[in-house]
Amino acid sequence: MAELSTLIPYVDRVKPYRQYGRVTEAVGLMIESEGPPASVGELCSIFTAGGREILAEVVGFKGNKVLLMPYDRVEAISPGSLVQSWNKPLEVPVGMSMIGTVVDSLGRPFEGGIELAGCRWFSTDNDPPNPMSRPRIQEPLQVGLKVVDGLFTIGKGQRIGIFAGSGVGKSTMMASISKQSDADINVIALIGERGREVRDFIERDLGPEGMKNTVVVVATSDQPALMRIKGAYTATAAAEYFRAQGKNVNLMMDSVTRVAMAQREVGLAIGEPPTTKGYTPSVFAMLPRLLERSGTSEHGTITAFYTVLVDGDDMNEPVADTVRGILDGHLVLDRKLANKGHFPAVNVLQSVSRLMTELVPAEHVKAADHLRSLLAVYQEQEDLINIGAYKKGSNPQVDEAVRRRQEVNEFLMQHAGETVSFSETQNQLIQSFGTESR
């Protein structure tokens, strides 16, 4: 009897019959229905006259009407289509069999015939770890790029933003990090990408070497806004699963800006007031909740790289400004450097890692500061130097910056695919720039 009494609460929750609603209106992205009883965030199925089942999510209410946002096109939905609630939020299959595959926002493999065996169902919307249970970040992560490992050392569990306009090398940089870093698993989310570029990135940039320990989650630009949002959530959920298994995970999301734009579409469709540049309040509520889910936990780490598209290279646009305030550092990619064939095109003087001083010895920090000072001094006097107005011997700091200009550039530049270990980078930096002058 004691065992039966423990089951009574579960029996009470079982619904002996199914409740349905009916579609009453569909305008743009939004579908209204009378019923069924559901909560915000729950999954629903809409059954069309042709026998299709379209997944949708409850995103709000309007009086007694339920507001639904579909995961698919709405062409087949008509007035009176039946709506059934799943009574739970979206869950996706996650497991070790995902490694090496490309999946969509619902965790389904793109390539037909592939089955993900041994997976468990995992919620896509989870709470960030308790801040008091997060271990401090104390171990550096090898990225394999000299400019990052040397001047902006990243720790396991750190969250970094990669800020850039279009076409300045974000994808190439992400692929290099995924192949060269010493993380156990990579989870890459391609959100809002052109369909043509997905296969290019997987086969050309990643290649078999990059895919062997990588999961790629894809939501292309033609998919509904909710699918693009859920792509970011699904990738984060997969990274959380691997972190719970004690792994050190790299989570790379390209791009957070497109996730914010998708959330703006949803917010405007349900009647949220637009604020700065048309972004709705839900965008600025969603970003910290999503980005805080990465980082350290008592089991493992998620080191996150979030790319941010900056329109017209404007670093102060709303999404870039918000993301920069949440993350633990940022790398700014410079179009002028990219146009000169400088890879990676990191603008050293505009980038920062907030944890570097806690991860590397003092001589490493001193050498990095010295290199930055050489760049800063040269940049201040560059116009005078180029027109020949600077007279050698006028300023010892400028003299050193001019003399060592080529040496600095050789350290900062690296061929795509060239691998340099963290210890090699550290030794080269300290030996070359560990003294005030040479």
Short mmCIF file of C-alpha atoms in Angstrom, two decimals:
data_model
loop_
_atom_site.label_atom_id
_atom_site.label_comp_id
_atom_site.label_asym_id
_atom_site.label_seq_id
_atom_site.Cartn_x
_atom_site.Cartn_y
_atom_site.Cartn_z
CA MET A 1 0.00 0.00 0.00
CA ALA A 2 2.87 2.36 0.75
CA GLU A 3 4.20 1.91 -2.81
CA LEU A 4 0.75 2.60 -4.30
CA SER A 5 0.38 5.79 -2.27
CA THR A 6 3.53 7.22 -3.90
CA LEU A 7 1.94 6.78 -7.33
CA ILE A 8 -1.28 8.63 -6.49
CA PRO A 9 0.14 12.13 -7.32
CA TYR A 10 1.18 10.90 -10.76
CA VAL A 11 -2.19 9.26 -11.41
CA ASP A 12 -3.94 12.51 -10.50
CA ARG A 13 -1.99 14.32 -13.23
CA VAL A 14 -3.03 11.90 -15.99
CA LYS A 15 -5.72 13.37 -18.22
CA PRO A 16 -8.27 10.69 -19.20
CA TYR A 17 -9.19 12.53 -22.42
CA ARG A 18 -7.54 14.77 -24.98
CA GLN A 19 -8.44 18.42 -25.31
CA TYR A 20 -8.37 20.16 -28.67
CA GLY A 21 -8.69 23.71 -29.90
CA ARG A 22 -9.52 25.16 -33.28
CA VAL A 23 -7.66 27.68 -35.42
CA THR A 24 -9.63 30.91 -35.74
CA GLU A 25 -7.17 33.25 -37.44
CA ALA A 26 -3.72 33.29 -39.08
CA VAL A 27 -2.03 36.61 -39.81
CA GLY A 28 1.59 36.68 -40.95
CA LEU A 29 3.64 34.58 -38.55
CA MET A 30 0.91 34.32 -35.92
CA ILE A 31 -1.86 31.76 -35.52
CA GLU A 32 -4.78 32.26 -33.12
CA SER A 33 -6.84 29.39 -31.78
CA GLU A 34 -9.67 28.83 -29.33
CA GLY A 35 -8.04 26.41 -26.93
CA PRO A 36 -6.62 24.03 -26.03
CA PRO A 37 -5.59 24.76 -22.42
CA ALA A 38 -1.81 25.35 -22.61
CA SER A 39 0.98 27.40 -21.07
CA VAL A 40 3.51 29.70 -22.72
CA GLY A 41 6.39 27.65 -24.13
CA GLU A 42 4.40 24.44 -24.54
CA LEU A 43 4.44 22.53 -27.81
CA CYS A 44 1.27 22.02 -29.87
CA SER A 45 0.35 20.11 -33.02
CA ILE A 46 -1.88 21.67 -35.67
CA PHE A 47 -3.64 19.11 -37.88
CA THR A 48 -4.48 20.27 -41.40
CA ALA A 49 -7.23 19.05 -43.71
CA GLY A 50 -4.61 17.33 -45.85
CA GLY A 51 -3.40 15.20 -42.95
CA ARG A 52 -0.23 17.20 -42.16
CA GLU A 53 0.85 17.72 -38.56
CA ILE A 54 2.54 21.08 -38.04
CA LEU A 55 4.43 21.74 -34.83
CA ALA A 56 3.87 25.10 -33.14
CA GLU A 57 4.71 26.74 -29.83
CA VAL A 58 2.52 28.78 -27.51
CA VAL A 59 4.06 32.26 -27.43
CA GLY A 60 1.29 34.24 -25.73
CA PHE A 61 -2.41 34.88 -25.24
CA LYS A 62 -4.91 37.44 -26.47
CA GLY A 63 -7.98 37.42 -24.29
CA ASN A 64 -9.10 33.79 -24.33
CA LYS A 65 -7.27 33.07 -27.58
CA VAL A 66 -4.03 31.08 -27.68
CA LEU A 67 -1.25 32.63 -29.82
CA LEU A 68 0.84 30.04 -31.65
CA MET A 69 4.02 30.36 -33.70
CA PRO A 70 4.66 27.48 -36.15
CA TYR A 71 7.92 25.64 -36.75
CA ASP A 72 6.96 25.22 -40.40
CA ARG A 73 5.16 27.09 -43.17
CA VAL A 74 1.52 27.97 -42.53
CA GLU A 75 0.12 27.51 -46.06
CA ALA A 76 -1.86 24.35 -45.24
CA ILE A 77 -3.48 25.73 -42.08
CA SER A 78 -7.12 26.79 -42.43
CA PRO A 79 -9.90 28.03 -40.09
CA GLY A 80 -11.09 25.14 -37.95
CA SER A 81 -7.82 23.15 -38.07
CA LEU A 82 -7.51 21.10 -34.88
CA VAL A 83 -4.90 22.11 -32.31
CA GLN A 84 -3.63 19.66 -29.67
CA SER A 85 -1.28 20.53 -26.80
CA TRP A 86 1.61 18.27 -25.88
CA ASN A 87 1.52 19.62 -22.30
CA LYS A 88 5.31 20.02 -22.31
CA PRO A 89 7.95 22.30 -23.88
CA LEU A 90 10.18 21.28 -26.78
CA GLU A 91 12.67 18.48 -26.12
CA VAL A 92 15.34 17.23 -28.52
CA PRO A 93 17.31 13.96 -28.66
CA VAL A 94 20.90 14.38 -27.46
CA GLY A 95 23.66 11.84 -27.01
CA MET A 96 27.16 10.82 -28.03
CA SER A 97 25.83 9.49 -31.36
CA MET A 98 25.22 13.11 -32.41
CA ILE A 99 28.97 13.68 -32.80
CA GLY A 100 29.91 13.95 -36.46
CA THR A 101 26.36 14.73 -37.64
CA VAL A 102 24.47 17.76 -38.90
CA VAL A 103 21.04 18.26 -37.33
CA ASP A 104 18.23 20.80 -37.57
CA SER A 105 16.71 22.90 -34.79
CA LEU A 106 14.60 19.95 -33.61
CA GLY A 107 17.59 17.60 -33.41
CA ARG A 108 16.71 15.69 -36.61
CA PRO A 109 19.65 14.63 -38.85
CA PHE A 110 19.67 16.33 -42.25
CA GLU A 111 21.08 13.29 -44.03
CA GLY A 112 18.44 10.65 -44.64
CA GLY A 113 19.00 7.21 -43.20
CA ILE A 114 21.02 8.40 -40.19
CA GLU A 115 19.51 7.40 -36.85
CA LEU A 116 20.73 8.79 -33.56
CA ALA A 117 20.94 5.73 -31.32
CA GLY A 118 21.13 5.84 -27.54
CA CYS A 119 19.96 9.44 -27.22
CA ARG A 120 17.88 10.86 -24.37
CA TRP A 121 15.30 13.60 -24.61
CA PHE A 122 16.60 16.89 -23.28
CA SER A 123 14.78 20.20 -22.81
CA THR A 124 16.04 23.05 -25.00
CA ASP A 125 15.22 25.75 -22.45
CA ASN A 126 17.19 25.14 -19.26
CA ASP A 127 18.18 27.40 -16.41
CA PRO A 128 21.80 28.62 -16.23
CA PRO A 129 23.92 26.93 -13.54
CA ASN A 130 23.67 28.29 -10.01
CA PRO A 131 26.29 31.08 -9.83
CA MET A 132 27.53 29.74 -6.48
CA SER A 133 28.11 26.27 -7.94
CA ARG A 134 30.19 27.52 -10.88
CA PRO A 135 33.92 26.75 -10.40
CA ARG A 136 36.27 29.63 -11.17
CA ILE A 137 37.97 29.65 -14.57
CA GLN A 138 41.61 28.78 -13.96
CA GLU A 139 42.80 26.67 -16.91
CA PRO A 140 43.68 28.20 -20.31
CA LEU A 141 42.18 26.77 -23.50
CA GLN A 142 44.46 26.29 -26.49
CA VAL A 143 42.81 27.94 -29.50
CA GLY A 144 45.70 27.45 -31.92
CA LEU A 145 45.74 31.07 -33.12
CA LYS A 146 48.80 32.99 -31.92
CA VAL A 147 47.05 36.34 -31.66
CA VAL A 148 44.34 34.84 -29.42
CA ASP A 149 46.47 32.51 -27.31
CA GLY A 150 49.17 35.14 -26.92
CA LEU A 151 47.28 38.41 -26.43
CA PHE A 152 43.76 37.33 -25.39
CA THR A 153 44.25 34.04 -23.60
CA ILE A 154 40.90 32.27 -23.18
CA GLY A 155 40.06 30.01 -20.25
CA LYS A 156 37.98 26.84 -20.30
CA GLY A 157 34.46 28.00 -19.54
CA GLN A 158 34.96 31.58 -20.74
CA ARG A 159 32.47 33.27 -23.08
CA ILE A 160 33.90 35.34 -25.94
CA GLY A 161 32.20 37.48 -28.56
CA ILE A 162 33.57 37.72 -32.11
CA PHE A 163 32.41 41.08 -33.46
CA ALA A 164 32.62 41.74 -37.19
CA GLY A 165 30.80 42.83 -40.29
CA SER A 166 30.09 40.41 -43.11
CA GLY A 167 32.96 38.84 -45.03
CA VAL A 168 35.87 39.46 -42.66
CA GLY A 169 36.74 35.87 -41.76
CA LYS A 170 34.41 34.83 -38.92
CA SER A 171 33.62 31.40 -40.38
CA THR A 172 37.27 30.67 -41.20
CA MET A 173 38.29 31.67 -37.69
CA MET A 174 35.59 29.44 -36.14
CA ALA A 175 36.68 26.49 -38.26
CA SER A 176 40.33 27.02 -37.26
CA ILE A 177 39.40 27.10 -33.57
CA SER A 178 37.26 23.96 -33.83
CA LYS A 179 40.11 21.99 -35.46
CA GLN A 180 43.02 23.32 -33.38
CA SER A 181 41.64 23.79 -29.86
CA ASP A 182 42.11 21.16 -27.17
CA ALA A 183 38.38 20.92 -26.31
CA ASP A 184 36.82 17.46 -26.23
CA ILE A 185 33.75 18.28 -28.35
CA ASN A 186 32.64 21.17 -30.57
CA VAL A 187 29.01 22.20 -30.97
CA ILE A 188 28.56 24.66 -33.84
CA ALA A 189 25.28 26.49 -34.44
CA LEU A 190 24.80 28.05 -37.88
CA ILE A 191 21.81 30.36 -37.45
CA GLY A 192 20.33 32.27 -40.36
CA GLU A 193 23.05 31.16 -42.80
CA ARG A 194 22.52 30.98 -46.54
CA GLY A 195 21.73 27.40 -47.51
CA ARG A 196 24.61 27.39 -50.01
CA GLU A 197 27.16 28.25 -47.32
CA VAL A 198 26.29 25.41 -44.95
CA ARG A 199 27.86 22.64 -47.02
CA ASP A 200 30.78 24.91 -47.94
CA PHE A 201 31.52 25.47 -44.26
CA ILE A 202 31.21 21.79 -43.35
CA GLU A 203 33.22 20.34 -46.24
CA ARG A 204 35.68 23.14 -47.04
CA ASP A 205 36.31 24.86 -43.69
CA LEU A 206 35.74 22.04 -41.21
CA GLY A 207 36.52 19.00 -43.34
CA PRO A 208 36.64 15.41 -42.00
CA GLU A 209 39.21 16.40 -39.36
CA GLY A 210 36.95 19.08 -37.91
CA MET A 211 33.77 16.99 -38.08
CA LYS A 212 35.11 13.96 -36.20
CA ASN A 213 34.41 15.59 -32.80
CA THR A 214 31.79 18.13 -33.85
CA VAL A 215 28.02 18.51 -33.81
CA VAL A 216 26.59 21.06 -36.26
CA VAL A 217 23.11 22.53 -35.71
CA VAL A 218 21.72 24.35 -38.74
CA ALA A 219 18.78 26.75 -39.10
CA THR A 220 18.99 28.45 -42.50
CA SER A 221 17.69 31.93 -43.26
CA ASP A 222 14.61 30.62 -45.12
CA GLN A 223 13.24 28.82 -42.06
CA PRO A 224 10.60 30.39 -39.76
CA ALA A 225 11.78 32.71 -37.00
CA LEU A 226 10.99 30.17 -34.29
CA MET A 227 13.22 27.56 -35.92
CA ARG A 228 16.12 30.03 -35.98
CA ILE A 229 15.61 30.77 -32.27
CA LYS A 230 15.32 27.09 -31.40
CA GLY A 231 18.53 26.36 -33.34
CA ALA A 232 20.44 28.43 -30.78
CA TYR A 233 18.59 26.76 -27.90
CA THR A 234 19.13 23.24 -29.28
CA ALA A 235 22.87 23.81 -29.77
CA THR A 236 23.17 25.16 -26.23
CA ALA A 237 21.20 22.17 -24.88
CA ALA A 238 23.52 19.74 -26.68
CA ALA A 239 26.56 21.53 -25.22
CA GLU A 240 24.95 21.36 -21.75
CA TYR A 241 24.43 17.62 -22.15
CA PHE A 242 28.08 17.03 -23.04
CA ARG A 243 29.19 19.31 -20.20
CA ALA A 244 27.12 17.19 -17.79
CA GLN A 245 29.13 14.16 -18.98
CA GLY A 246 32.31 15.87 -17.74
CA LYS A 247 33.50 17.11 -21.14
CA ASN A 248 35.19 20.38 -22.05
CA VAL A 249 32.97 21.70 -24.83
CA ASN A 250 33.42 24.47 -27.38
CA LEU A 251 30.09 26.09 -28.27
CA MET A 252 30.26 28.29 -31.39
CA MET A 253 27.22 30.25 -32.50
CA ASP A 254 27.12 32.15 -35.79
CA SER A 255 25.42 34.42 -35.19
CA VAL A 256 23.74 35.80 -32.07
CA THR A 257 22.57 38.79 -34.11
CA ARG A 258 20.38 36.57 -36.30
CA VAL A 259 18.91 34.93 -33.20
CA ALA A 260 18.04 38.40 -31.88
CA MET A 261 16.48 39.33 -35.23
CA ALA A 262 14.36 36.17 -35.15
CA GLN A 263 13.22 36.98 -31.61
CA ARG A 264 12.36 40.50 -32.82
CA GLU A 265 10.14 38.97 -35.54
CA VAL A 266 8.32 36.89 -32.94
CA GLY A 267 7.96 39.82 -30.54
CA LEU A 268 6.56 42.17 -33.16
CA ALA A 269 4.14 39.48 -34.37
CA ILE A 270 2.61 39.04 -30.91
CA GLY A 271 2.30 42.79 -30.38
CA GLU A 272 5.38 43.77 -28.35
CA PRO A 273 6.31 47.45 -28.65
CA PRO A 274 9.51 48.08 -30.64
CA THR A 275 12.32 49.85 -28.81
CA THR A 276 15.86 50.68 -29.98
CA LYS A 277 16.22 50.00 -33.73
CA GLY A 278 12.98 48.04 -33.66
CA TYR A 279 14.18 45.38 -31.20
CA THR A 280 11.50 44.33 -28.74
CA PRO A 281 11.99 44.01 -24.94
CA SER A 282 11.91 40.20 -25.18
CA VAL A 283 15.16 40.31 -27.20
CA PHE A 284 17.06 41.91 -24.33
CA ALA A 285 15.47 39.48 -21.86
CA MET A 286 16.35 36.46 -24.01
CA LEU A 287 20.03 37.29 -24.65
CA PRO A 288 21.37 37.08 -21.07
CA ARG A 289 19.31 33.98 -20.36
CA LEU A 290 20.73 32.23 -23.43
CA LEU A 291 24.34 33.38 -23.03
CA GLU A 292 24.52 32.66 -19.29
CA ARG A 293 23.78 28.97 -19.91
CA SER A 294 27.35 28.43 -21.15
CA GLY A 295 30.36 28.56 -18.87
CA THR A 296 31.56 26.28 -16.09
CA SER A 297 29.59 23.82 -13.97
CA GLU A 298 30.57 21.31 -11.32
CA HIS A 299 30.82 18.64 -14.06
CA GLY A 300 32.57 20.25 -17.04
CA THR A 301 32.92 23.44 -19.06
CA ILE A 302 31.37 25.16 -22.08
CA THR A 303 33.74 27.65 -23.67
CA ALA A 304 31.51 29.75 -25.91
CA PHE A 305 32.32 31.80 -29.00
CA TYR A 306 29.40 33.97 -30.13
CA THR A 307 29.72 35.89 -33.38
CA VAL A 308 27.98 39.24 -33.57
CA LEU A 309 27.24 40.93 -36.89
CA VAL A 310 27.77 44.67 -36.66
CA ASP A 311 25.93 46.64 -39.34
CA GLY A 312 28.29 49.02 -41.05
CA ASP A 313 30.95 47.95 -38.53
CA ASP A 314 29.00 49.89 -35.85
CA MET A 315 30.21 48.45 -32.54
CA ASN A 316 27.58 50.35 -30.55
CA GLU A 317 24.45 48.97 -32.19
CA PRO A 318 21.96 47.54 -29.61
CA VAL A 319 22.67 43.80 -29.89
CA ALA A 320 26.46 44.27 -29.99
CA ASP A 321 26.34 46.59 -27.00
CA THR A 322 24.16 44.19 -24.98
CA VAL A 323 26.22 41.10 -25.81
CA ARG A 324 29.51 42.86 -25.05
CA GLY A 325 28.20 43.66 -21.55
CA ILE A 326 27.27 40.02 -20.87
CA LEU A 327 30.34 38.16 -22.13
CA ASP A 328 33.83 37.74 -20.65
CA GLY A 329 35.68 39.39 -23.50
CA HIS A 330 35.48 40.15 -27.20
CA LEU A 331 37.54 39.88 -30.37
CA VAL A 332 36.94 42.59 -32.97
CA LEU A 333 37.65 41.65 -36.58
CA ASP A 334 38.76 44.60 -38.70
CA ARG A 335 37.70 44.92 -42.33
CA LYS A 336 40.82 46.96 -43.21
CA LEU A 337 43.05 44.13 -41.99
CA ALA A 338 40.97 41.52 -43.83
CA ASN A 339 41.26 43.50 -47.06
CA LYS A 340 45.06 43.36 -46.71
CA GLY A 341 44.99 39.56 -46.44
CA HIS A 342 45.78 39.71 -42.71
CA PHE A 343 44.43 36.51 -41.07
CA PRO A 344 43.10 36.39 -38.46
CA ALA A 345 41.96 40.01 -38.88
CA VAL A 346 41.84 40.72 -35.13
CA ASN A 347 42.03 44.39 -34.15
CA VAL A 348 44.32 44.01 -31.15
CA LEU A 349 43.68 47.47 -29.69
CA GLN A 350 39.88 47.05 -29.68
CA SER A 351 39.78 43.48 -28.35
CA VAL A 352 40.01 42.26 -24.75
CA SER A 353 39.94 39.09 -22.63
CA ARG A 354 38.75 39.86 -19.11
CA LEU A 355 40.31 36.72 -17.64
CA MET A 356 43.75 36.62 -19.26
CA THR A 357 45.65 37.97 -16.24
CA GLU A 358 44.29 35.10 -14.11
CA LEU A 359 45.27 32.38 -16.60
CA VAL A 360 48.90 33.07 -17.57
CA PRO A 361 52.12 34.00 -15.70
CA ALA A 362 53.16 37.63 -15.20
CA GLU A 363 55.90 37.49 -17.85
CA HIS A 364 53.30 36.44 -20.45
CA VAL A 365 51.06 39.39 -19.51
CA LYS A 366 54.04 41.78 -19.59
CA ALA A 367 55.10 40.62 -23.06
CA ALA A 368 51.52 40.94 -24.38
CA ASP A 369 51.25 44.47 -22.96
CA HIS A 370 54.55 45.39 -24.60
CA LEU A 371 53.37 44.18 -28.01
CA ARG A 372 50.10 46.11 -27.61
CA SER A 373 52.02 49.26 -26.71
CA LEU A 374 54.13 48.93 -29.88
CA LEU A 375 50.95 48.71 -31.94
CA ALA A 376 49.38 51.68 -30.16
CA VAL A 377 52.45 53.89 -30.57
CA TYR A 378 52.77 53.04 -34.27
CA GLN A 379 49.06 53.66 -34.90
CA GLU A 380 49.26 57.10 -33.26
CA GLN A 381 52.18 58.15 -35.49
CA GLU A 382 51.25 56.20 -38.62
CA ASP A 383 50.26 59.20 -40.73
CA LEU A 384 53.48 61.04 -39.95
CA ILE A 385 55.56 57.91 -40.63
CA ASN A 386 53.85 57.24 -43.98
CA ILE A 387 54.45 60.74 -45.34
CA GLY A 388 58.03 60.81 -44.07
CA ALA A 389 57.41 63.62 -41.58
CA TYR A 390 58.68 61.64 -38.59
CA LYS A 391 62.40 62.13 -37.92
CA LYS A 392 64.19 59.06 -36.59
CA GLY A 393 65.54 59.61 -33.07
CA SER A 394 62.80 62.04 -32.01
CA ASN A 395 61.08 59.47 -29.78
CA PRO A 396 62.63 56.15 -28.63
CA GLN A 397 59.21 54.47 -28.34
CA VAL A 398 58.26 55.41 -31.89
CA ASP A 399 61.69 54.29 -33.11
CA GLU A 400 61.18 50.86 -31.56
CA ALA A 401 57.63 50.61 -32.94
CA VAL A 402 58.89 51.38 -36.47
CA ARG A 403 61.88 49.06 -36.18
CA ARG A 404 59.82 46.13 -34.94
CA ARG A 405 56.76 46.64 -37.13
CA GLN A 406 57.48 43.62 -39.32
CA GLU A 407 58.21 41.42 -36.29
CA VAL A 408 54.88 42.39 -34.72
CA ASN A 409 52.95 41.61 -37.91
CA GLU A 410 54.66 38.23 -38.28
CA PHE A 411 53.51 37.29 -34.80
CA LEU A 412 49.92 38.45 -35.37
CA MET A 413 49.47 36.83 -38.79
CA GLN A 414 48.93 33.13 -39.34
CA HIS A 415 47.97 31.05 -42.35
CA ALA A 416 44.54 29.42 -42.18
CA GLY A 417 45.09 25.82 -41.13
CA GLU A 418 48.48 26.49 -39.53
CA THR A 419 48.55 25.06 -36.02
CA VAL A 420 50.66 26.57 -33.24
CA SER A 421 50.50 25.10 -29.74
CA PHE A 422 49.83 27.27 -26.72
CA SER A 423 53.29 26.64 -25.27
CA GLU A 424 54.97 27.59 -28.58
CA THR A 425 52.96 30.81 -28.74
CA GLN A 426 53.76 31.68 -25.13
CA ASN A 427 57.49 31.02 -25.55
CA GLN A 428 57.69 33.03 -28.79
CA LEU A 429 55.81 35.96 -27.26
CA ILE A 430 57.96 36.09 -24.11
CA GLN A 431 61.25 35.69 -26.01
CA SER A 432 60.37 38.33 -28.61
CA PHE A 433 58.51 40.93 -26.57
CA GLY A 434 59.39 40.14 -22.98
CA THR A 435 61.85 43.03 -22.79
CA GLU A 436 61.14 46.74 -23.13
CA SER A 437 63.41 47.21 -26.11
CA ARG A 438 65.68 45.26 -28.41
#
